CSV table of C-alpha atoms in Angstrom, one decimal:
chain,number,residue,atom,x,y,z
A,593,MET,CA,268.0,162.0,131.1
A,594,VAL,CA,267.7,158.8,129.0
A,595,LEU,CA,267.9,155.4,130.6
A,596,GLY,CA,268.2,152.2,128.6
A,597,PRO,CA,269.8,148.8,128.3
A,598,CYS,CA,273.6,148.8,127.9
A,599,VAL,CA,274.8,147.8,124.5
A,600,ALA,CA,278.2,146.6,125.9
A,601,ASP,CA,276.6,144.3,128.6
A,602,TYR,CA,273.0,143.3,128.4
A,603,LYS,CA,272.9,142.7,132.2
A,604,LYS,CA,273.7,146.4,132.8
A,605,ILE,CA,272.1,149.7,132.0
A,606,ARG,CA,273.2,152.9,130.2
A,607,LEU,CA,272.4,156.5,131.2
A,608,ILE,CA,272.6,159.5,129.0
A,609,ALA,CA,272.5,162.8,130.9
A,610,HIS,CA,271.9,165.9,128.7
A,611,MET,CA,273.6,169.1,130.0
A,612,GLU,CA,272.4,172.7,130.1
A,613,GLY,CA,275.9,174.0,130.4
A,614,ASP,CA,279.0,173.3,128.3
A,615,LEU,CA,281.6,170.8,129.4
A,616,GLY,CA,283.8,171.5,126.4
A,617,PRO,CA,286.2,174.0,128.1
A,618,LEU,CA,286.6,171.6,131.0
A,619,LEU,CA,287.6,168.5,129.0
A,620,PRO,CA,291.4,169.4,128.6
A,621,TYR,CA,291.6,170.0,132.4
A,622,LEU,CA,289.9,166.6,133.1
A,623,ASN,CA,292.3,165.0,130.6
A,624,ALA,CA,295.2,166.4,132.7
A,625,VAL,CA,293.9,165.0,136.0
A,626,LEU,CA,292.7,161.6,134.6
A,627,PRO,CA,295.7,159.7,133.4
A,628,GLN,CA,293.5,156.8,132.2
A,629,ALA,CA,291.3,159.0,130.1
A,630,SER,CA,291.3,159.1,126.3
A,631,TYR,CA,290.7,162.6,124.9
A,632,THR,CA,289.9,163.5,121.3
A,633,PRO,CA,290.1,167.3,121.0
A,634,LYS,CA,288.6,167.5,117.5
A,635,ALA,CA,285.5,165.5,118.5
A,636,GLU,CA,285.4,167.1,122.0
A,637,THR,CA,285.1,163.8,123.8
A,638,LEU,CA,286.8,162.4,126.9
A,639,THR,CA,286.3,158.7,127.7
A,640,PHE,CA,287.5,156.8,130.8
A,641,MET,CA,286.6,153.9,133.0
A,642,ASP,CA,285.2,154.2,136.5
A,643,GLY,CA,285.8,150.7,137.7
A,644,TYR,CA,284.0,148.6,135.1
A,645,ARG,CA,281.7,151.5,134.0
A,646,MET,CA,282.5,153.2,130.7
A,647,ILE,CA,282.2,157.0,130.9
A,648,ALA,CA,282.1,159.4,127.9
A,649,LEU,CA,281.9,163.2,128.4
A,650,TYR,CA,280.8,165.5,125.6
A,651,PRO,CA,280.2,169.2,125.7
A,652,LYS,CA,276.4,168.8,126.2
A,653,ARG,CA,276.0,165.3,127.6
A,654,ILE,CA,277.5,162.5,129.8
A,655,THR,CA,277.0,158.8,129.0
A,656,ILE,CA,277.6,156.0,131.5
A,657,ALA,CA,277.6,152.5,130.2
A,658,LYS,CA,277.7,149.2,132.2
A,659,ALA,CA,276.1,150.7,135.3
A,660,ASP,CA,274.6,148.0,137.6
A,661,GLU,CA,271.2,149.7,138.1
A,662,ILE,CA,269.7,153.2,138.4
A,663,VAL,CA,271.2,154.0,141.8
A,664,ASP,CA,274.7,152.9,140.6
A,665,ALA,CA,274.3,155.2,137.5
A,666,TRP,CA,273.1,158.1,139.7
A,667,LEU,CA,276.0,157.7,142.1
A,668,THR,CA,278.5,157.5,139.2
A,669,LEU,CA,277.0,160.7,137.7
A,670,GLU,CA,277.4,162.4,141.1
A,671,ARG,CA,281.1,161.3,141.3
A,672,ILE,CA,281.6,162.8,137.8
A,673,ARG,CA,279.8,166.0,138.8
A,674,PHE,CA,282.0,166.3,141.9
A,675,LEU,CA,285.2,165.7,139.9
A,676,ALA,CA,284.1,168.2,137.3
A,677,GLU,CA,283.3,170.9,139.9
A,678,GLN,CA,286.6,170.3,141.7
A,679,THR,CA,288.6,170.3,138.5
A,680,TRP,CA,287.0,173.6,137.4
A,681,ARG,CA,287.7,175.2,140.8
A,682,ASP,CA,291.3,174.1,140.6
A,683,ARG,CA,291.9,174.9,136.9
A,684,ASP,CA,294.3,177.8,137.7
A,685,ARG,CA,296.6,175.2,139.2
A,686,ILE,CA,296.1,172.6,136.4
A,687,ALA,CA,297.9,172.7,133.0
A,688,PRO,CA,295.3,171.7,130.5
A,689,SER,CA,296.2,168.7,128.4
A,690,PHE,CA,295.2,168.4,124.7
A,691,GLU,CA,297.2,165.2,124.4
A,692,THR,CA,295.4,162.3,122.8
A,693,ARG,CA,296.3,159.1,124.7
A,694,LYS,CA,295.7,155.6,123.6
A,695,LYS,CA,295.4,152.8,126.1
A,696,PRO,CA,297.8,150.0,125.2
A,697,PRO,CA,296.0,146.7,124.4
A,698,ALA,CA,295.1,144.1,127.1
A,699,LEU,CA,297.9,142.0,125.5
A,700,GLU,CA,300.4,144.2,127.4
A,701,ILE,CA,298.9,143.1,130.7
A,702,PHE,CA,298.8,139.5,129.5
A,703,LYS,CA,302.5,139.6,128.7
A,704,ARG,CA,303.2,140.3,132.3
A,705,LEU,CA,301.2,137.4,133.7
A,706,PRO,CA,302.5,133.9,134.3
A,707,GLY,CA,300.6,132.3,131.5
A,708,THR,CA,299.7,129.2,133.6
A,709,ASN,CA,295.9,129.5,133.1
A,710,CYS,CA,295.6,128.2,136.7
A,711,GLY,CA,292.2,129.9,137.3
A,712,ARG,CA,293.1,130.9,140.9
A,713,CYS,CA,292.0,134.5,140.0
A,714,GLY,CA,288.5,133.2,139.1
A,715,GLU,CA,289.0,133.5,135.3
A,716,PRO,CA,289.5,130.5,133.0
A,717,THR,CA,292.6,131.9,131.3
A,718,CYS,CA,295.3,134.5,131.8
A,719,LEU,CA,294.1,136.2,128.7
A,720,ALA,CA,290.5,136.5,130.1
A,721,PHE,CA,292.0,137.8,133.3
A,722,ALA,CA,294.0,140.4,131.4
A,723,MET,CA,290.9,141.6,129.6
A,724,HIS,CA,289.0,142.1,132.8
A,725,VAL,CA,292.0,143.9,134.4
A,726,TRP,CA,292.2,146.1,131.2
A,727,THR,CA,288.5,147.1,131.5
A,728,GLY,CA,288.9,147.8,135.2
A,729,GLU,CA,286.4,145.1,136.2
A,730,ILE,CA,289.0,143.4,138.5
A,731,SER,CA,292.3,144.2,140.1
A,732,ALA,CA,295.6,142.8,138.9
A,733,SER,CA,296.3,141.7,142.5
A,734,ARG,CA,293.8,138.8,142.0
A,735,CYS,CA,296.6,137.0,140.1
A,736,LEU,CA,297.7,135.0,143.1
A,737,PRO,CA,300.9,133.5,141.6
A,738,VAL,CA,302.2,137.0,140.9
A,739,PHE,CA,301.2,138.5,144.3
A,740,GLU,CA,302.3,135.6,146.5
A,741,GLU,CA,305.4,136.7,148.6
A,742,GLY,CA,308.4,134.8,147.4
A,743,GLY,CA,306.4,132.9,144.8
A,744,LYS,CA,307.7,131.6,141.5
A,745,PHE,CA,306.1,134.5,139.6
A,746,SER,CA,306.6,137.3,142.1
A,747,ARG,CA,309.2,138.9,139.8
A,748,LEU,CA,306.3,139.8,137.5
A,749,ARG,CA,304.6,141.9,140.2
A,750,GLU,CA,306.4,145.2,139.5
A,751,PRO,CA,306.2,145.0,135.7
A,752,LEU,CA,302.4,144.2,136.0
A,753,LEU,CA,301.8,147.1,138.4
A,754,GLU,CA,303.8,149.4,136.2
A,755,ILE,CA,301.8,148.7,133.1
A,756,CYS,CA,298.6,149.0,135.0
A,757,ALA,CA,299.6,152.3,136.5
A,758,GLY,CA,300.6,153.6,133.0
A,759,MET,CA,297.1,152.7,131.8
A,760,GLY,CA,295.5,154.4,134.8
A,761,ILE,CA,294.3,151.1,136.2
A,762,THR,CA,294.5,150.4,139.9
A,763,GLY,CA,296.6,147.3,140.2
A,764,VAL,CA,295.8,146.4,143.8
A,765,ASP,CA,292.4,146.0,145.5
A,766,ARG,CA,291.5,148.8,147.9
A,767,LYS,CA,290.4,147.5,151.3
């Protein structure tokens, strides 16, 4: 295992876990069960977000970027291990997917926001908010003008949740 500073966010850490076994045969099954994943069959890589953490799976290693600290990285690695074991166990009921998906740009989220730059979400602009939703750092439901019942922008709620779901992003905070 290699632990180091994260290149994507200097306040976070990066973990590289080298594998004894081969994850290669599992990647198409994980691609099928993770709608937000991006799979590249030729390079044998599967990337996805776990909240704000960036995960990349290769046949012989797992990388986790933007982990808060070592315990967070370890817990994330454990979630990946559990997902991998469960997916492998259920592979007879899963149709492997060799599809290469591309995540639409954050601009698609931005187009479904009010564009008021009100800052009620905690971000300075709607574009900054869209970027953080796109990376999975925050939930779309933090856009209060869109999620206020009967509000001026509540008509944007369904399109916003729809684009988030299509990207594999959770649109609403879990309580």
